[in-house]
PDB file of C-alpha atoms and ligand atoms in Angstrom:
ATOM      1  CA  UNK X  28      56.792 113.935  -7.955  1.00 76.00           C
ATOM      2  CA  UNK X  29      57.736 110.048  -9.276  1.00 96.00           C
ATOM      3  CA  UNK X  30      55.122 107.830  -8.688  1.00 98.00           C
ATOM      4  CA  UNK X  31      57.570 105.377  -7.526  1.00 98.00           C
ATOM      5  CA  UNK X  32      58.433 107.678  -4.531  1.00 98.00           C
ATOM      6  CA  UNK X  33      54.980 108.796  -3.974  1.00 98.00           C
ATOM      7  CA  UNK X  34      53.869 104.903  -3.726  1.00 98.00           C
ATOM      8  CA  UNK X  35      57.027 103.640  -2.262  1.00 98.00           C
ATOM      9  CA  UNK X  36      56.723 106.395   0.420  1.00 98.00           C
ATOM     10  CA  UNK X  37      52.968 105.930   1.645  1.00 98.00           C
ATOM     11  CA  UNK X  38      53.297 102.273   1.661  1.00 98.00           C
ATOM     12  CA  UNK X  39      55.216 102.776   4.769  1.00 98.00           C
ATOM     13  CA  UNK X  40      52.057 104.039   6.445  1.00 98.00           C
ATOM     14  CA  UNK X  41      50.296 101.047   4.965  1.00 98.00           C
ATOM     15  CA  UNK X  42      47.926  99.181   8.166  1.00 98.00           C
ATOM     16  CA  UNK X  43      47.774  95.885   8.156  1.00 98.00           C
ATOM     17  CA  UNK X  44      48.658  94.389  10.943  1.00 98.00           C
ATOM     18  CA  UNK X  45      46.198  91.542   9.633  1.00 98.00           C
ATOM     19  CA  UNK X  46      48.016  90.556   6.932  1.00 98.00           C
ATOM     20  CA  UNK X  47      51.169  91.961   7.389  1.00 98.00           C
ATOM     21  CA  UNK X  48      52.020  92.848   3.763  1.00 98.00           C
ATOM     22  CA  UNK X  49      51.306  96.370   2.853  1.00 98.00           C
ATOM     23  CA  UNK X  50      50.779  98.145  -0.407  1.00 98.00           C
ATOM     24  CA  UNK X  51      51.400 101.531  -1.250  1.00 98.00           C
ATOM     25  CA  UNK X  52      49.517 103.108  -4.868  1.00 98.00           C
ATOM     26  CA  UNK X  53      50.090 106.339  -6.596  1.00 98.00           C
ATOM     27  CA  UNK X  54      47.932 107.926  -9.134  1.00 98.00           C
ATOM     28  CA  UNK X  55      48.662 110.779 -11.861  1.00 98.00           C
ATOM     29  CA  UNK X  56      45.320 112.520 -12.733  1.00 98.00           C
ATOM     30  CA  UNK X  57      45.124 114.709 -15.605  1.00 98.00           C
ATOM     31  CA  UNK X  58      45.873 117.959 -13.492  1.00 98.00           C
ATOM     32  CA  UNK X  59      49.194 116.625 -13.079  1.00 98.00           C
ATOM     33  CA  UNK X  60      48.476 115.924  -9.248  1.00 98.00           C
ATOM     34  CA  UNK X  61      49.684 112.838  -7.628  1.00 98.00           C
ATOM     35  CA  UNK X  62      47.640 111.104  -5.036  1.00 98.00           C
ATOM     36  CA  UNK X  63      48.220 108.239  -2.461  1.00 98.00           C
ATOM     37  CA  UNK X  64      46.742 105.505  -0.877  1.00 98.00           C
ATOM     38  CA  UNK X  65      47.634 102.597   1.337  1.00 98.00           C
ATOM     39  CA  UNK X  66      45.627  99.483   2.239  1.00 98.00           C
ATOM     40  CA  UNK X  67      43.771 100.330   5.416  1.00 98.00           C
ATOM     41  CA  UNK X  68      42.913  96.879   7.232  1.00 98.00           C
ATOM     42  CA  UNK X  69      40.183  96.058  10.212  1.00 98.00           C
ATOM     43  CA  UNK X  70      39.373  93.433  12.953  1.00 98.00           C
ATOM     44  CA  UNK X  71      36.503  92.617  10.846  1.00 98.00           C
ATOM     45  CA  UNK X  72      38.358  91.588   7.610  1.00 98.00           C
ATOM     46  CA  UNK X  73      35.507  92.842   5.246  1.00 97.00           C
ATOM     47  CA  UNK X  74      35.746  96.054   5.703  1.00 98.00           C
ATOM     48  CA  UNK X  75      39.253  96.486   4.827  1.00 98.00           C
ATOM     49  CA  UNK X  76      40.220  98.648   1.797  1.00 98.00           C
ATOM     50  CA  UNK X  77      43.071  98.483  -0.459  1.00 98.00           C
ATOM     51  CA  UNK X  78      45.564 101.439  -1.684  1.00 98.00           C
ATOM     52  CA  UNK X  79      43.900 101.545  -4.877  1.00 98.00           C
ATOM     53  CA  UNK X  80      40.933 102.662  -3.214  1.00 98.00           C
ATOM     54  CA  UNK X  81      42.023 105.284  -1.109  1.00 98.00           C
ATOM     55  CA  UNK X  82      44.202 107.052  -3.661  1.00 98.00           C
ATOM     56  CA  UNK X  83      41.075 106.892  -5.972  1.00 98.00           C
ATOM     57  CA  UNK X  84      38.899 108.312  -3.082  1.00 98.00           C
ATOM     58  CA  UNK X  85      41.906 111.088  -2.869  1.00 98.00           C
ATOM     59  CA  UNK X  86      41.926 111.628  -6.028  1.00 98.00           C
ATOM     60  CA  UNK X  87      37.680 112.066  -5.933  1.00 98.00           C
ATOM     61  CA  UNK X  88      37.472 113.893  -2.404  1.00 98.00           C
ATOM     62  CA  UNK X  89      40.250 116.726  -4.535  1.00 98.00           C
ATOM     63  CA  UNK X  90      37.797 116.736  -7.373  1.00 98.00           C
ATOM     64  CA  UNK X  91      39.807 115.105  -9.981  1.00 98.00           C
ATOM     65  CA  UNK X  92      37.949 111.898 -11.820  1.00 98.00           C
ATOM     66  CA  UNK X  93      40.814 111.395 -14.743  1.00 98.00           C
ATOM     67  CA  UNK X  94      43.788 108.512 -13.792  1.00 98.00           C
ATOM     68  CA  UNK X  95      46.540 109.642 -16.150  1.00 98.00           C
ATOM     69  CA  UNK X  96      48.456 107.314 -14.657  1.00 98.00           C
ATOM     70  CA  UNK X  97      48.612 104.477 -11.582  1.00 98.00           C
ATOM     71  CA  UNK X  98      51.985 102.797  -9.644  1.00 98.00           C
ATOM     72  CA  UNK X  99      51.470  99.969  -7.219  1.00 98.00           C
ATOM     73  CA  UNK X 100      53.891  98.579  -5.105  1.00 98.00           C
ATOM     74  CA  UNK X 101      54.051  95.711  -2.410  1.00 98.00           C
ATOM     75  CA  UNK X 102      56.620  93.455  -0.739  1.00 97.00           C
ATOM     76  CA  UNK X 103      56.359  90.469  -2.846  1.00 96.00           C
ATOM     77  CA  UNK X 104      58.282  87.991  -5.183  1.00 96.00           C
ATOM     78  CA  UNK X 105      56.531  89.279  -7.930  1.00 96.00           C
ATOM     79  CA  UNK X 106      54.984  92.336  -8.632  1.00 96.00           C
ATOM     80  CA  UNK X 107      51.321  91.854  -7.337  1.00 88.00           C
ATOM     81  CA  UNK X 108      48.609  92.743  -9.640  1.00 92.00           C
ATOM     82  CA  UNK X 109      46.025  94.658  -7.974  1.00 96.00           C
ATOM     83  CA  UNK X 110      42.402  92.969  -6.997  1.00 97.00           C
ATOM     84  CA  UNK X 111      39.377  92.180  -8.965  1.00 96.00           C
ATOM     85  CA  UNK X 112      37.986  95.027  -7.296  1.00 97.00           C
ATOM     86  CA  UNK X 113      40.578  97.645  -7.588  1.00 97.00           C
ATOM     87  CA  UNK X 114      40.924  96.799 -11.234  1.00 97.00           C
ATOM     88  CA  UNK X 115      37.019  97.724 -11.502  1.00 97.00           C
ATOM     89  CA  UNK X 116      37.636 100.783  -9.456  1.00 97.00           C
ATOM     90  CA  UNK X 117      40.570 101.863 -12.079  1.00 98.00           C
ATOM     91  CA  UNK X 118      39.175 101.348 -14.531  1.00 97.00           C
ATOM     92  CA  UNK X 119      36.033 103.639 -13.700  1.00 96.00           C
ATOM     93  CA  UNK X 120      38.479 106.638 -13.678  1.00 97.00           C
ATOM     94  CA  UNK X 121      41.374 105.409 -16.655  1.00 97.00           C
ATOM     95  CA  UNK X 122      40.542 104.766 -20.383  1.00 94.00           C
ATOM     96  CA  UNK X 123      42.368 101.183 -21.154  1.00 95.00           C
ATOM     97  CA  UNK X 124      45.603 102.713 -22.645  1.00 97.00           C
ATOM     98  CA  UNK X 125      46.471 104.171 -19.218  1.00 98.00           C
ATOM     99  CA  UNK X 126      49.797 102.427 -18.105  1.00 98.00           C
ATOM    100  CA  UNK X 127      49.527 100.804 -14.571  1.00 98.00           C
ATOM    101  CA  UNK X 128      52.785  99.991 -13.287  1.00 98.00           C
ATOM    102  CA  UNK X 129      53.356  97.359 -11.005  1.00 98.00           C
ATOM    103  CA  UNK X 130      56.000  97.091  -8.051  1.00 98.00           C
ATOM    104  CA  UNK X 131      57.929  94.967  -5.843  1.00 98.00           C
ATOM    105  CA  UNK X 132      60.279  96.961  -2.836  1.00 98.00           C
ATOM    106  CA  UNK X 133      63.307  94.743  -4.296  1.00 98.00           C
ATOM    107  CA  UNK X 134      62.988  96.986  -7.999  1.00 96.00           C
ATOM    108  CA  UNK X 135      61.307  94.529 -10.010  1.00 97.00           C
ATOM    109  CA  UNK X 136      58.450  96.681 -12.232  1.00 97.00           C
ATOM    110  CA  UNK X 137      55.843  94.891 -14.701  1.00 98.00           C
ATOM    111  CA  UNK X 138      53.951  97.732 -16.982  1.00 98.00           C
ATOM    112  CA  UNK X 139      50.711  97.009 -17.670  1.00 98.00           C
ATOM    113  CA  UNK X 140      46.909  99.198 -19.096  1.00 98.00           C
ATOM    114  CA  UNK X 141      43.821  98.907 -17.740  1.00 97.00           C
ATOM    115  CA  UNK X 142      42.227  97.577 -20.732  1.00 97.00           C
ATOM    116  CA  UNK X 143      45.122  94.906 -20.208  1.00 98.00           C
ATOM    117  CA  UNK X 144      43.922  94.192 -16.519  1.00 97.00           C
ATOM    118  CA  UNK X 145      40.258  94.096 -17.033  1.00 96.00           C
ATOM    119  CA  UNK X 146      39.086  92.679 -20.260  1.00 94.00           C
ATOM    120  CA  UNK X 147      35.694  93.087 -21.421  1.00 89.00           C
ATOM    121  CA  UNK X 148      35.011  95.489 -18.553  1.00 89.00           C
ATOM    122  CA  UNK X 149      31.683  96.736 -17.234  1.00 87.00           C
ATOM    123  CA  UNK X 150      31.255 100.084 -18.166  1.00 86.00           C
ATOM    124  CA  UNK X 151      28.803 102.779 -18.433  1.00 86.00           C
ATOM    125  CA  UNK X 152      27.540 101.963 -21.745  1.00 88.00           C
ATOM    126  CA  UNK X 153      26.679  98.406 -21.348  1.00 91.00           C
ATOM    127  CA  UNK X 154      23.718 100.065 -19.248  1.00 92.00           C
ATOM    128  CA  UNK X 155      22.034 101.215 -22.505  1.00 92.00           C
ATOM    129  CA  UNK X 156      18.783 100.018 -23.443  1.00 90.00           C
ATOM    130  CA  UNK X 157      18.573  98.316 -26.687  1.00 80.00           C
TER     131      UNK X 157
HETATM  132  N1  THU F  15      45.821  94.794  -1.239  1.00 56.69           N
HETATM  133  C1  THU F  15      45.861  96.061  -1.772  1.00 56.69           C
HETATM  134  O1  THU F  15      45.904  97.055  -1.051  1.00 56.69           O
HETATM  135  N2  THU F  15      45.861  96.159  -3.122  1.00 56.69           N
HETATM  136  C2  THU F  15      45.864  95.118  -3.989  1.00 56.69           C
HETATM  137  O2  THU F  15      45.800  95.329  -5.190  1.00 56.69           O
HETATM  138  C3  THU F  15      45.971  93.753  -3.477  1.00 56.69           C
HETATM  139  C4  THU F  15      45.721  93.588  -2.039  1.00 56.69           C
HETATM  140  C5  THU F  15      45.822  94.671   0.211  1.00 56.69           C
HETATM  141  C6  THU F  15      44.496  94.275   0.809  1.00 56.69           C
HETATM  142  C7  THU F  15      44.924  93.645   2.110  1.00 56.69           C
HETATM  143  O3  THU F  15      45.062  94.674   3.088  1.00 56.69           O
HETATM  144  C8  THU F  15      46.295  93.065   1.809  1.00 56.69           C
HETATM  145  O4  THU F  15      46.725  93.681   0.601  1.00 56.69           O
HETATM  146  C9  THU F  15      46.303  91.553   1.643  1.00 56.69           C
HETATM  147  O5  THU F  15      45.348  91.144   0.734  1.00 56.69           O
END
């Protein structure tokens, strides 16, 4: 299945009555699986999570850890680049060549890589003892 669909379709189930703007993300992992995830929002504004987040926790709860590929897409001038935090998350499960495409619902599309969207990310490594 497209990522464009997949995103484009669970958008629609997007909650955020809080905001009102919903976001729908689609991931490729290396099985060739798709997963999806919308923004989930709550009364106490903290705790809400983004689609990024709950395709990677998909993605995770299916036992897959390898993004192949992401799609975001939102209802917005411009296509909206994903969070601080959901670049983080990415980027925990996508080397920085992985193409991240980014959406609007009126056809615009920006491509993008992880390594593009978080520079001089905190990884694994930088945990090593000297
Ligand atoms: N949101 C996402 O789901 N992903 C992003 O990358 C940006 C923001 C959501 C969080 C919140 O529910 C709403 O968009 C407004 O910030």
């Amino acid at each position: 299945m497209s990522l464009k669909i997949a995103a484009t379709s669970v958008r629609e189930n997007a909650y955020a009555p809080y905001s009102n703007f919903k976001v729908g993300a689609a991931i490729r992992a290396a099985s060739g699986k798709v997963y999806v995830g919308c923004n989930v929002e709550n009364v106490a504004y903290p705790e809400g999570t983004c689609a990024e987040a709950g395709a990677i926790a998909a993605m995770v709860a299916a036992g897959e850890t390898q993004i192949d590929e992401a799609y975001v897409i939102a209802d917005s001038p411009t296509p909206v680049p994903p969070c601080g935090g959901c670049r983080q998350k990415l980027q925990e499960f996508a080397g920085g060549t992985v193409r991240v495409t980014l959406a609007t619902t009126s056809g615009n599309e920006t491509h993008t890589t992880i390594a593009d969207l978080l520079p001089g990310a905190f990884a694994a490594d930088h945990m090593t003892k000297s």
